[in-house]
XYZ file of C-alpha atoms in Angstrom:
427
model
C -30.685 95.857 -27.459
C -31.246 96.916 -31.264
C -33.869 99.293 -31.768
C -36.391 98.725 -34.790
C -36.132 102.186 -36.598
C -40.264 102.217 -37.382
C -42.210 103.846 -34.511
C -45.694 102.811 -33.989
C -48.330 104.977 -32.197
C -49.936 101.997 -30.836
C -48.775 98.499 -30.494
C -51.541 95.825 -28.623
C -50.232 93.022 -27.626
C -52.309 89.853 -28.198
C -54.783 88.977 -31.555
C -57.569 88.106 -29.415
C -61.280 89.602 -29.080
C -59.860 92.822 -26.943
C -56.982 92.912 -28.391
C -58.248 92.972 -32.164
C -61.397 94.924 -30.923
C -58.461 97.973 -29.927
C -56.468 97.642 -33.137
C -58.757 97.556 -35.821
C -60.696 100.778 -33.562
C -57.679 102.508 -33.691
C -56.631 101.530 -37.233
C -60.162 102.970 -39.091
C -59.185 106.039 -37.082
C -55.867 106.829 -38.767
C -53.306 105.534 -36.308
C -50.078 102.975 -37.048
C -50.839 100.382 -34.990
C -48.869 96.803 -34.953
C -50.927 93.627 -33.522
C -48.540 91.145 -32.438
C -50.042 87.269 -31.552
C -47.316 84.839 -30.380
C -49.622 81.845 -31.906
C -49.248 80.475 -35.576
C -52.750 82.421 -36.259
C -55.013 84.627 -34.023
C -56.812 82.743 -31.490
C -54.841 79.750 -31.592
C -53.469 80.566 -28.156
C -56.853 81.608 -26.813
C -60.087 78.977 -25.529
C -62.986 79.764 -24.448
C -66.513 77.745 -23.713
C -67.777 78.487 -27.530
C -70.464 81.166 -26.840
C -70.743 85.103 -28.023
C -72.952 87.647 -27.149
C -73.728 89.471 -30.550
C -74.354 92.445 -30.126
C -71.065 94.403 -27.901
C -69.190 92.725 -30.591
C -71.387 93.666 -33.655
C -71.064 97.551 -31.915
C -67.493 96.844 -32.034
C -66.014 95.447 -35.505
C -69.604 97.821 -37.550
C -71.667 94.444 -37.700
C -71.263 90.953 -38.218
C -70.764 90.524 -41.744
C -68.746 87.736 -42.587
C -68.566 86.438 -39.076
C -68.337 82.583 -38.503
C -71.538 82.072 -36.598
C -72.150 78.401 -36.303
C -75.621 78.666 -34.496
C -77.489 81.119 -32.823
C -78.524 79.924 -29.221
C -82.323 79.723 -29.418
C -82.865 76.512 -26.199
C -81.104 77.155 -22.648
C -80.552 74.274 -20.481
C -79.466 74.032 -16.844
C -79.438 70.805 -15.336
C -78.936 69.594 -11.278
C -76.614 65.819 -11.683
C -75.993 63.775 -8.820
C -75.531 60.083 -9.543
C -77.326 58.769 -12.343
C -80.295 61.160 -11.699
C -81.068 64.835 -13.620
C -83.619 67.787 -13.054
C -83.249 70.015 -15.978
C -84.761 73.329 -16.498
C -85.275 74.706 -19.874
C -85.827 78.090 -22.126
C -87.127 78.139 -25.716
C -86.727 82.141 -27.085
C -87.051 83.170 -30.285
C -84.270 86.124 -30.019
C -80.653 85.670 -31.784
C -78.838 87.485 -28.460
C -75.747 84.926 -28.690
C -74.683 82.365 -31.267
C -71.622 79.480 -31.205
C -68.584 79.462 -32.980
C -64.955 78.255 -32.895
C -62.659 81.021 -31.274
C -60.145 80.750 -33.695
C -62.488 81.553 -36.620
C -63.666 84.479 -34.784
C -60.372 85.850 -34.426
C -59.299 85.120 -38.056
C -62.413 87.770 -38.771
C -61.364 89.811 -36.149
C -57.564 90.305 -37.448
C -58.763 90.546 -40.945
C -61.004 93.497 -39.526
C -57.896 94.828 -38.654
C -55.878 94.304 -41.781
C -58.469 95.868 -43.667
C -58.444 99.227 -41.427
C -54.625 99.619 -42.452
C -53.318 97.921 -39.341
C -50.267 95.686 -39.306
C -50.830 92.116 -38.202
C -47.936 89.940 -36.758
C -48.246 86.312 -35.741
C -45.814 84.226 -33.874
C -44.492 86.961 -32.358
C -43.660 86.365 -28.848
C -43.220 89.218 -26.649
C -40.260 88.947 -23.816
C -41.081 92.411 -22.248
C -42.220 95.555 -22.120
C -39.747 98.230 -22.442
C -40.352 100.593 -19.441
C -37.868 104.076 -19.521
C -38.459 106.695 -16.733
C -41.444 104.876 -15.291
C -43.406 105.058 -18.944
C -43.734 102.032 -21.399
C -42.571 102.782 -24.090
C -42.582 99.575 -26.864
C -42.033 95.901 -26.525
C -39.005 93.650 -26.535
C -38.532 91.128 -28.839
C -35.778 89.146 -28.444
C -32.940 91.465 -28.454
C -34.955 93.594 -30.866
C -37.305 96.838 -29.138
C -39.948 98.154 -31.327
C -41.326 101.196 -29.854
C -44.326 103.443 -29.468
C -46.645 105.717 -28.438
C -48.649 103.620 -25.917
C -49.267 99.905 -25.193
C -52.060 98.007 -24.741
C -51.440 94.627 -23.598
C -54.266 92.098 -24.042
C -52.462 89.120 -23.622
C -54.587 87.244 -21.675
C -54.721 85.906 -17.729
C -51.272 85.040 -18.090
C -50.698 88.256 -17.658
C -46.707 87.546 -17.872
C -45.375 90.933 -19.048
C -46.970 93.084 -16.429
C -45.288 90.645 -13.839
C -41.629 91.211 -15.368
C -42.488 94.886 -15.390
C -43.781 94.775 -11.680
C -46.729 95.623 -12.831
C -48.950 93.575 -10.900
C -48.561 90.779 -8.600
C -48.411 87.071 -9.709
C -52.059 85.592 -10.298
C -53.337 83.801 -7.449
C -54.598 80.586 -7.614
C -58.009 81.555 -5.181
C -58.918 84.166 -7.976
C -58.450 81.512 -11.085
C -60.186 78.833 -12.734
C -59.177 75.994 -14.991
C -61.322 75.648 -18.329
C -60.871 72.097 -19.896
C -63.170 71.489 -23.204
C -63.163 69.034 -25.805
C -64.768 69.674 -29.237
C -66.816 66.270 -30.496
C -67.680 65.790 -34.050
C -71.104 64.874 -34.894
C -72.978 64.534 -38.401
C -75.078 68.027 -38.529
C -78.405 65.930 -39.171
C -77.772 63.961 -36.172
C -76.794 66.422 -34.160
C -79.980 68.364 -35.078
C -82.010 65.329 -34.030
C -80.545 64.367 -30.442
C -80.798 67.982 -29.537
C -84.143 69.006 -31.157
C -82.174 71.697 -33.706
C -83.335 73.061 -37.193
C -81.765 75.194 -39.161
C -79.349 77.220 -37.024
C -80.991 77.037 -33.937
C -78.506 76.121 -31.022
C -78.497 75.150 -27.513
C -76.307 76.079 -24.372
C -76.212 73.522 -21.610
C -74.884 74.394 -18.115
C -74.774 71.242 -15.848
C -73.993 71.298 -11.415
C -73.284 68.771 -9.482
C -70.982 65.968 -9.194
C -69.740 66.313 -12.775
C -66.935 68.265 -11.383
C -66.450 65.998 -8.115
C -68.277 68.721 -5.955
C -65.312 71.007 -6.420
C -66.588 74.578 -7.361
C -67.638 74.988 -10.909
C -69.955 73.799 -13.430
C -70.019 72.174 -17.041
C -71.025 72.971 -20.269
C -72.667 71.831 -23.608
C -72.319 74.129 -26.684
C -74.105 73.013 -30.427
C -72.110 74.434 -33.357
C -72.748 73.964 -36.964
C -71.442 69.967 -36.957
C -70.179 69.157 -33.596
C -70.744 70.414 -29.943
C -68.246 72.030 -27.666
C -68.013 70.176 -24.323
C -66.410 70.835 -21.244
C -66.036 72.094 -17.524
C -64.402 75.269 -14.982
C -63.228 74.047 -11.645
C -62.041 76.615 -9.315
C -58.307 75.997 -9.023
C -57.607 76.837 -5.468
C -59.848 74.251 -4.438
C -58.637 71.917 -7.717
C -54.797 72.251 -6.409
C -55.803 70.749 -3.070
C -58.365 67.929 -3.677
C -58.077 66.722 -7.910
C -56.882 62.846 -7.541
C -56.597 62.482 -11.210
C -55.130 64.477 -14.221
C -58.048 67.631 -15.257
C -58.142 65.777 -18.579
C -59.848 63.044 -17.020
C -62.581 64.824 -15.769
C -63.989 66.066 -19.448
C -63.422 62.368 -20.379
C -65.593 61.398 -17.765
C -68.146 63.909 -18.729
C -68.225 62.745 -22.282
C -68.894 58.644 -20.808
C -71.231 60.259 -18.300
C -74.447 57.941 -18.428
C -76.717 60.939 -18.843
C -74.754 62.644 -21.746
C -73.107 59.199 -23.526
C -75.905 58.938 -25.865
C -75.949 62.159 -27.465
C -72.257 61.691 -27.931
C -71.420 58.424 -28.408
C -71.510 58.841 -32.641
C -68.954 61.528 -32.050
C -65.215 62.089 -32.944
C -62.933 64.305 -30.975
C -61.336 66.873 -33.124
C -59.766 68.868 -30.229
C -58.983 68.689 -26.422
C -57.532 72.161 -24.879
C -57.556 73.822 -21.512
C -57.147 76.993 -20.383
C -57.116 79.423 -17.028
C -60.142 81.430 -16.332
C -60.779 84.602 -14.579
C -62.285 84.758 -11.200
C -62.156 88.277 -9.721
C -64.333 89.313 -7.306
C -64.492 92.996 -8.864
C -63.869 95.991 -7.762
C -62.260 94.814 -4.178
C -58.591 92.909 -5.906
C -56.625 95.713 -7.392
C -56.042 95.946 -11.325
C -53.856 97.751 -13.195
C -56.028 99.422 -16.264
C -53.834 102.142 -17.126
C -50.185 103.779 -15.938
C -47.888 106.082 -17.974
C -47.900 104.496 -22.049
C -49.648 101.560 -20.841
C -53.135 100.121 -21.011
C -54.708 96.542 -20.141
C -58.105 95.080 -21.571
C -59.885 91.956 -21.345
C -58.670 89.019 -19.583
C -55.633 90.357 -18.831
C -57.586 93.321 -16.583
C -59.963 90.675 -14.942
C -62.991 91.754 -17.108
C -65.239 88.623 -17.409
C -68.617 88.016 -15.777
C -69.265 84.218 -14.166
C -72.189 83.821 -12.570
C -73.044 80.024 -12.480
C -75.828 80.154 -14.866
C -74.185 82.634 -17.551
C -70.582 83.022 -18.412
C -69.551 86.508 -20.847
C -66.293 86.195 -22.062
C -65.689 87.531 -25.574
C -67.934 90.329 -25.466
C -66.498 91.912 -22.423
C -63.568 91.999 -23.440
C -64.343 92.807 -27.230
C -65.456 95.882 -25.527
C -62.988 96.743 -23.206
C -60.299 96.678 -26.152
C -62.495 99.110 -28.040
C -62.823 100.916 -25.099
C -58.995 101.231 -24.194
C -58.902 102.345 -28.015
C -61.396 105.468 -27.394
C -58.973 106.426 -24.234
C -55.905 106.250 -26.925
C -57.693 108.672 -29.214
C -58.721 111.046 -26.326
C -55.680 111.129 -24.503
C -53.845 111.907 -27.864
C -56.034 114.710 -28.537
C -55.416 115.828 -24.959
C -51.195 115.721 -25.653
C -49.799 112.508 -24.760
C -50.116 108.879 -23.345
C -49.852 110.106 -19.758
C -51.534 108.197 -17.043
C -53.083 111.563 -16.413
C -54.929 111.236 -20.044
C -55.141 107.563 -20.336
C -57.665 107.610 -16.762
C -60.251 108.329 -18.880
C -60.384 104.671 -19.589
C -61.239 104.142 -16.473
C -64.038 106.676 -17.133
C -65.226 104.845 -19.836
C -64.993 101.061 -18.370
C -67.652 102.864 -15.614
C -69.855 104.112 -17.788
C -70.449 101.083 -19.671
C -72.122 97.754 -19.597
C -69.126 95.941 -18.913
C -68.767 97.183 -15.306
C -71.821 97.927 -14.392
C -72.470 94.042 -15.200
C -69.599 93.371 -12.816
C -70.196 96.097 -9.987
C -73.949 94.330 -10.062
C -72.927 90.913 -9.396
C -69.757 91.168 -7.660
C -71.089 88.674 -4.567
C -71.510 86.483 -7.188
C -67.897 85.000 -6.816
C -68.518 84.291 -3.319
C -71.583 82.438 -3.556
C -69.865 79.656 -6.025
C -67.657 79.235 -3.316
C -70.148 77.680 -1.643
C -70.144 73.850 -1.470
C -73.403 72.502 -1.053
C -74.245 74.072 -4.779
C -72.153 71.215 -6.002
C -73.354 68.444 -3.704
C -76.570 68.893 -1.375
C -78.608 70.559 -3.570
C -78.469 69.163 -6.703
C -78.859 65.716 -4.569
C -81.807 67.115 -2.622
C -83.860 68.468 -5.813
C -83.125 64.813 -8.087
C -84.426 63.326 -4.442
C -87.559 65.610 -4.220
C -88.700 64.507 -8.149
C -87.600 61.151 -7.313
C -90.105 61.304 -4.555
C -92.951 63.651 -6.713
C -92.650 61.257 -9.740
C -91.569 57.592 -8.819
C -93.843 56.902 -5.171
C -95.432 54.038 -6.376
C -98.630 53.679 -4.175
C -99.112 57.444 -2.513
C -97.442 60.878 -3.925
C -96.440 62.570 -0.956
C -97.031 66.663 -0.935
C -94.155 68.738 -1.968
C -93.080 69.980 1.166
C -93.729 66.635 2.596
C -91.006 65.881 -0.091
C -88.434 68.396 0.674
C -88.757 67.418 4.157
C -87.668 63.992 3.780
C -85.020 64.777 0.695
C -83.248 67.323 2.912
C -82.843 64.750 5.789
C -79.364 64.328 6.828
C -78.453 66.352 3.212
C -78.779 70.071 4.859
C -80.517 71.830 7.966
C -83.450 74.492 7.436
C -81.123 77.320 8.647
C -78.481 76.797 5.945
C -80.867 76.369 3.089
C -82.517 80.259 4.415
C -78.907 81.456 4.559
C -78.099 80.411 1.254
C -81.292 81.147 -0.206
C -81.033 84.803 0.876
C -77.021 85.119 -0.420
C -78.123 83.620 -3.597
C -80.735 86.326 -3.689
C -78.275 89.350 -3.313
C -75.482 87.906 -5.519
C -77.618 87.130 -8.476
């Protein structure tokens, strides 16, 4: 193997939010760092729903100048579907806490972030290996070329394929994963604004249960951006592997035709179909690897993502984590060297932020979307309750009168307390 004669002190593998987040930290500082992205361009390997908190990353990259924010999320949506029938629930704020965009715009900023801190940039790079001597990492291998340094951190993602040649960690399991499928529709802006009662750069975030994922585990989604809307679904894949009849593709297709949603989309264009695995740890009881001798891991790649049903954090979480492996970088080279000793005060630092706090908090939260009758009974038994409250057409019966009969043959009394109470403690 041929040895690059440059030596880096850091090199983070993968250009996306944590990943960029670490560099460009570590670049303003004074450090030679190399970001290496096997796509074409940052973020072109990466998908995510189309949603960003603001402010983690704003802490991050010193503000959000020059960011490509599409619409800040002003309307939240949630909606029960079974059949043809919907019961929506919905928020109207004033406060800019999250906005849309297109993740490989967002990394485009990101990298350039970097670039302009002094740090190298390197796209279709792909990474065979980490190079591991005495039990330390100690660079990458590319090819039959090894570029070395002072510490890794790898931020490559759930496919977290170098740690599993290095023996690292264990293969992913299917029972902690989910599949992410989205399609991005063109609309006209004006039109858009109209269907979805928009102005200006107001958006909207619409979550969906029911049977638009086939009962399976999981949920879909609606995003507005500046001229088109983001549009898709997660299905737990343990339970997808074992019961999907029909390609995943098909099931975003059929949420675009869905009667409910066809007319706010039936003007559109797809510009992009793309899928994608998704976290879905039950934090802290699965082990991850966050730190060993030269080595660190951030975002997706260290399970760092928060689902709970209702609101999914993605980019922010691990934003911070990368800036957060960064700060253990800088300490543990002030303390002498990228020992695992040093580098465990990343650990120190994930705990005393938001990020897993956030997680500690809801970690039952996994377990209740196991659960099946949030994908079939219930949203059936509330569209049956309004059916009742709204379309009796001599006497409107009272609403427990109405649950009664809805829950008939749906779900006993006993379940519905049990899973009231679990959804209680989990979120």
């Amino acid at each position: 193997m041929k040895e690059v004669g440059y030596k880096f002190d850091v090199i983070v593998v993968g250009a996306g939010p944590a990943g960029s987040a670490a560099a460009y930290t570590l670049a303003k500082k004074g450090f030679k760092v190399l970001l290496v992205e096997r796509g074409r361009v940052p973020g072109s390997k990466n998908v995510f729903g189309g949603r960003v908190y603001a402010d983690p990353v704003g802490e991050v990259f010193d503000g959000l100048d020059g960011a490509p924010i599409h619409r800040w999320v002003t309307r939240e949506r949630i909606s029960l579907v079974s059949g043809g029938e919907m019961s929506s629930f919905e928020f109207r704020g004033s406060k800019r806490t999250s906005f849309t965009t297109y993740l490989t715009e967002l990394a485009g900023w990101m990298a350039r972030k970097v670039e302009e801190a002094g740090g190298v940039v390197l796209t279709e790079i792909t990474v065979d290996g980490l190079v591991v001597e005495g039990g330390r990492v100690t660079g990458i291998r590319v090819g039959d070329e090894r570029l070395t340094s002072d510490v890794v951190i790898d931020a490559e993602g759930i496919n977290r394929l170098l740690l599993e040649r290095a023996g690292l960690v264990p293969k992913l399991s299917v029972r902690h994963t989910g599949l992410g499928v989205k399609e991005v529709i063109k609309l006209q802006r004006d039109r858009l604004e109209d269907l979805f009662g928009l102005e200006g750069d107001e958006g909207m975030a619409w979550l969906m249960l029911g049977d638009v994922t086939d009962g399976l585990p999981g949920g879909a989604f609606l995003y507005t951006n500046r001229d088109s809307v983001s549009l898709g679904l997660v299905i737990a894949l343990g339970d997808a592997v074992k019961e999907v009849g029909r390609h995943v593709s098909r099931y975003v297709e059929a949420l675009r035709l869905h009667p409910l949603l066809r007319r706010y989309l039936r003007d559109g264009r797809i510009m992009e179909y793309s899928a994608h695995l998704v976290p879905e740890y039950t934090w802290p009881d699965l082990p991850h690897l966050l730190y060993t001798d030269g080595l660190l891991v951030a975002g997706d790649a260290a399970g760092l993502l928060l689902n709970l049903g209702y609101n999914f954090r993605g980019v922010d979480f691990a934003a911070y984590s990368g800036y957060l492996a960064a700060r253990a970088v800088e300490r543990a080279h002030e303390m002498g060297g990228m020992t695992s000793e040093n580098l465990a005060i990343y650990r120190d630092l994930l705990e005393e932020s938001f990020v897993l706090r956030q997680l500690r908090k809801f970690r039952r939260a996994p377990r209740m979307r196991e659960n099946r009758r949030l994908y079939g009974a219930y949203p059936g038994l509330v569209n049956a309750i309004m059916d009742q409250l709204f379309n009796s057409p001599y006497e409107t019966p009272k609403v427990m009168e109405a649950l009664r009969r809805a829950r008939e043959g749906r779900i006993g009394w006993l379940e519905m307390v049990r899973d009231l109470l679990e959804m209680v403690r989990s979120v």
